[in-house]
Tab-separated table of C-alpha atoms in Angstrom:
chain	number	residue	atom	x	y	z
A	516	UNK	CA	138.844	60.875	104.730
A	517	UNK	CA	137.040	58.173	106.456
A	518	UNK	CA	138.907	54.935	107.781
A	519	UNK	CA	139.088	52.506	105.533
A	520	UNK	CA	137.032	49.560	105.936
A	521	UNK	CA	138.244	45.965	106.346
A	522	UNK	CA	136.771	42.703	105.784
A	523	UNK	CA	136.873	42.115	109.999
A	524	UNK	CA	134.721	45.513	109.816
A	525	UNK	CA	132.070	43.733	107.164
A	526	UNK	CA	132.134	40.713	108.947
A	527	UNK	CA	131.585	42.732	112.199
A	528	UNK	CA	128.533	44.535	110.810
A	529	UNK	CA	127.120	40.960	109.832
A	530	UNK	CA	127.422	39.662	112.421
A	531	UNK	CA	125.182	43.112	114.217
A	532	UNK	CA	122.647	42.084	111.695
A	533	UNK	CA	122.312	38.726	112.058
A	534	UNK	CA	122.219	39.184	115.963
A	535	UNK	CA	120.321	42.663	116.068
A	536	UNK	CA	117.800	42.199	113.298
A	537	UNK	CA	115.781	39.638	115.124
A	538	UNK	CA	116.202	40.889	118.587
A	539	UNK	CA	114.247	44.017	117.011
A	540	UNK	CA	111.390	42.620	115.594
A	541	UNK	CA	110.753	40.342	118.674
A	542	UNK	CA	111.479	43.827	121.530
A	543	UNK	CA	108.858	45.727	118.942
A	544	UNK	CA	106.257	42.695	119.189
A	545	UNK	CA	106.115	43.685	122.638
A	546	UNK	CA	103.076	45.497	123.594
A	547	UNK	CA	101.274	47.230	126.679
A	548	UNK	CA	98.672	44.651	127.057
A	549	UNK	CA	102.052	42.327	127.076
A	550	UNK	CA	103.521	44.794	129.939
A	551	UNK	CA	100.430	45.135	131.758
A	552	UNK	CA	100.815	48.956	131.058
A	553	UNK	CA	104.078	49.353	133.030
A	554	UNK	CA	105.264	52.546	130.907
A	555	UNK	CA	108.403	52.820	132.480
A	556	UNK	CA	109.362	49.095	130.868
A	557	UNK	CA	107.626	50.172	127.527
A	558	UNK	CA	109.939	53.341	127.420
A	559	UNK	CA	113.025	51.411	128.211
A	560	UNK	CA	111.869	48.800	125.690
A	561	UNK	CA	111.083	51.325	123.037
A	562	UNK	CA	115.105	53.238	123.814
A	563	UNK	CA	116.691	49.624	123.392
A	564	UNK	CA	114.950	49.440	120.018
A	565	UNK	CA	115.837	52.741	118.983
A	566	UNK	CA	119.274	52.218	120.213
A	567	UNK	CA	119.901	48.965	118.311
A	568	UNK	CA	118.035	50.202	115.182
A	569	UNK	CA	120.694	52.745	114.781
A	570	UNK	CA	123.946	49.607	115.120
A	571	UNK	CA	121.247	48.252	112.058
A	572	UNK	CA	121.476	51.633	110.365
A	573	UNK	CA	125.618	51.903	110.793
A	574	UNK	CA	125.575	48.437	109.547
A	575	UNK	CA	123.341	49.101	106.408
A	576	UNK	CA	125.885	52.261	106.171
A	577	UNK	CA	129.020	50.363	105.695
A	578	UNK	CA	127.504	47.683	103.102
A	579	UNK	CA	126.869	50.674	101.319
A	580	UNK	CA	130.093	51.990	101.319
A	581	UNK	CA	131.601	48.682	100.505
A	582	UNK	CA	129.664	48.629	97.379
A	583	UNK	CA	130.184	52.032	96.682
A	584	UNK	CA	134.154	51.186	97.406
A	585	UNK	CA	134.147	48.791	95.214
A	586	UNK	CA	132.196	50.422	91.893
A	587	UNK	CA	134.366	53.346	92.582
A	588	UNK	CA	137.449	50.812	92.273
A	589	UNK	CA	136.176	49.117	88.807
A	590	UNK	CA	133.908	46.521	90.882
A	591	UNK	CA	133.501	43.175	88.870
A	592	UNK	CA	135.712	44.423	86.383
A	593	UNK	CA	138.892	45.078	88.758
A	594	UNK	CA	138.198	41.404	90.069
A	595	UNK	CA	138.296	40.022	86.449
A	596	UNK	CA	141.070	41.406	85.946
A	597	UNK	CA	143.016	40.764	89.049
A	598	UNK	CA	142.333	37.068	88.514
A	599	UNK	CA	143.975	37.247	84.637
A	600	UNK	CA	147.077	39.320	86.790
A	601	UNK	CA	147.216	36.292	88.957
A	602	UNK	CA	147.176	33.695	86.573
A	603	UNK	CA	149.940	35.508	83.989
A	604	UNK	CA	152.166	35.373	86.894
A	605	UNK	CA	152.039	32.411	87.843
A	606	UNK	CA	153.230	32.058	83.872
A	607	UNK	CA	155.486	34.662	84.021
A	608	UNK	CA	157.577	33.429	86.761
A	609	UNK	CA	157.539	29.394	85.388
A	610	UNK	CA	159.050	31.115	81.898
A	611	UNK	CA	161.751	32.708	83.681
A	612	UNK	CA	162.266	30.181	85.700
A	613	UNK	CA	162.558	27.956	82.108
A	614	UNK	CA	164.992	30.934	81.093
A	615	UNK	CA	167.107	31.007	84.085
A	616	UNK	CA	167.397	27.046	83.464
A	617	UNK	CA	168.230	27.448	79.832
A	618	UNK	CA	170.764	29.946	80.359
A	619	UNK	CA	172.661	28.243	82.652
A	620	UNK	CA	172.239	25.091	80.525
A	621	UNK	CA	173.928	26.700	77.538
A	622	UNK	CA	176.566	28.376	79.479
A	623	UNK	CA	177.426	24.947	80.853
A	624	UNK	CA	177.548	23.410	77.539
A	625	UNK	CA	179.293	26.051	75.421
A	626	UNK	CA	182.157	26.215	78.602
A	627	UNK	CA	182.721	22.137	78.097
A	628	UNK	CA	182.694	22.423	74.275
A	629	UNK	CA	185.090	24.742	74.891
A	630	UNK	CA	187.052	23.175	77.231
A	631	UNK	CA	187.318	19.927	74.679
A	632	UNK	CA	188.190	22.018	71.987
A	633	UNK	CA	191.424	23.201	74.052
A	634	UNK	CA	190.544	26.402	75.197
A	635	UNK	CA	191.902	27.498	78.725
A	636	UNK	CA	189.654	29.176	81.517
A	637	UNK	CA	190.789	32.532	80.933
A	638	UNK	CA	189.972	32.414	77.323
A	639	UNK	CA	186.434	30.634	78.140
A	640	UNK	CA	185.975	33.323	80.483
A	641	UNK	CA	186.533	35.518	77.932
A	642	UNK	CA	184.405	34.521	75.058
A	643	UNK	CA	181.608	32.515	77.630
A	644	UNK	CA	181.376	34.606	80.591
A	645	UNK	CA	179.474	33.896	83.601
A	646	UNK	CA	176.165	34.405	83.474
A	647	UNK	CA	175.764	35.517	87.085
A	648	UNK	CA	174.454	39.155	86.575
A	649	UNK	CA	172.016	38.177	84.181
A	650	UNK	CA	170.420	35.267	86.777
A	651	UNK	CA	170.375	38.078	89.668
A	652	UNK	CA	167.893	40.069	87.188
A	653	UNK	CA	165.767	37.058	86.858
A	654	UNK	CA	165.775	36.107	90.223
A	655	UNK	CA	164.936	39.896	91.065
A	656	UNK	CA	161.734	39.866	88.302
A	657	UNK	CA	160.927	36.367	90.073
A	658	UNK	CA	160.761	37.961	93.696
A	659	UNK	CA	158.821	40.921	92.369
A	660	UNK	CA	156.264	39.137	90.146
A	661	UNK	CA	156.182	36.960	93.620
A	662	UNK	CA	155.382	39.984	95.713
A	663	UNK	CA	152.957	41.362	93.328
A	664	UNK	CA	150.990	37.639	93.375
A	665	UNK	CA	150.969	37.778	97.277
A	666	UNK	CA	149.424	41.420	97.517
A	667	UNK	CA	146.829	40.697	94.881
A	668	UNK	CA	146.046	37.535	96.634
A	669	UNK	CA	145.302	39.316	100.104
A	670	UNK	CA	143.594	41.802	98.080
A	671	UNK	CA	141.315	38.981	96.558
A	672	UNK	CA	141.346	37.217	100.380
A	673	UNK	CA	139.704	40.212	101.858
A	674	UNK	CA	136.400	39.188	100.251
A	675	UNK	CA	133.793	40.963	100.172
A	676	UNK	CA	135.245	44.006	101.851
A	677	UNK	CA	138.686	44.340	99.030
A	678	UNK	CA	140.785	46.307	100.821
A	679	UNK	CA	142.257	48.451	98.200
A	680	UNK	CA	145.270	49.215	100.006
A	681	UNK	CA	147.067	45.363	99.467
A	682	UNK	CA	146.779	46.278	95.573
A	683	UNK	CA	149.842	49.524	96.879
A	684	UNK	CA	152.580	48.208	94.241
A	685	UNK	CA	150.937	46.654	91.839
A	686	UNK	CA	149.469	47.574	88.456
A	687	UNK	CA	145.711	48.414	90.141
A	688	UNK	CA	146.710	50.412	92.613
A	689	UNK	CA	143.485	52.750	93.244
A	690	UNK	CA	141.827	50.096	91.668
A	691	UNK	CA	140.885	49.756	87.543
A	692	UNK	CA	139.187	53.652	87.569
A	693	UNK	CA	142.721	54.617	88.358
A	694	UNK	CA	144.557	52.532	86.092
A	695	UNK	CA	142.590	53.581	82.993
A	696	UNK	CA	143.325	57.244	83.974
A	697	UNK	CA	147.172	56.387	84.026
């Protein structure tokens, strides 16, 4: 298996092209009337052409297996739905956060209505108890749906590249072909 590529990669092979492209069109309008039919420059001239035309060709190689990475992972699709992931947790962790809130609100309030109607702490501990355990599992789902957000967010910062691997842990993991096989 090949190593996969990353966006500093991409930008890398960019960056050839942009640099390389036009450096080989102006070496190959370079003739022999231009050299004065030195053939010792024209070789050298002609092996730093063929020489850069193959950084072009290793460029043109990994844009092609970007795109190929990237249909192979659900292309367009996977990013759709990434973005929908993103957004429902962003919901997802306000409602629990609205739950957490509300269950400590009515723990609060059914402890001092008990407490007016006479009721002594170990009895209110027995019919309210704390509500501790249940706010740890919140505050877990929280940290997880957190986690999930931040990998799928380097996954979408990798652009154009998407390096798969920061979508490890979450739902497209091998990316949308994977998850429809699952």
């Amino acid at each position: 298996m090949s190593k996969p590529i990353t966006k500093t990669d991409f930008l890398a092979a960019v960056r050839a092209k942009e640099i390389i492209l036009p450096a080989v069109v102006e070496l190959q309008k370079i003739d022999s009337a231009a050299l004065a039919g030195n053939s010792y420059t024209a070789k050298t001239i002609s092996r730093a052409v063929s020489a850069l035309q193959m950084h072009l060709k290793d460029a043109d190689k990994l844009f092609a297996q970007v795109e190929t990475n990237f249909q192979s992972a659900g292309g367009n699709e996977l990013l759709g739905q990434v973005a929908r992931r993103m957004s429902a947790i962003t919901g997802e962790i306000n409602l629990i956060w609205r739950t957490m809130e509300l269950l400590r609100q009515a723990h609060d309030h059914k402890v001092n209505s008990l407490r007016n109607d006479g009721f002594t702490q170990a009895q209110i501990d027995q019919i309210e108890p704390d509500p501790q355990q249940q706010l740890a599992d919140h505050a877990a789902a929280i940290k997880a749906l957190q986690a999930e957000q931040e990998k799928l967010h380097a996954f979408v910062a990798t652009a154009p590249a998407y390096e798969l691997h920061h979508l490890a842990g979450t739902s497209f993991e091998g990316g949308l072909n994977q998850l429809e096989v699952a």
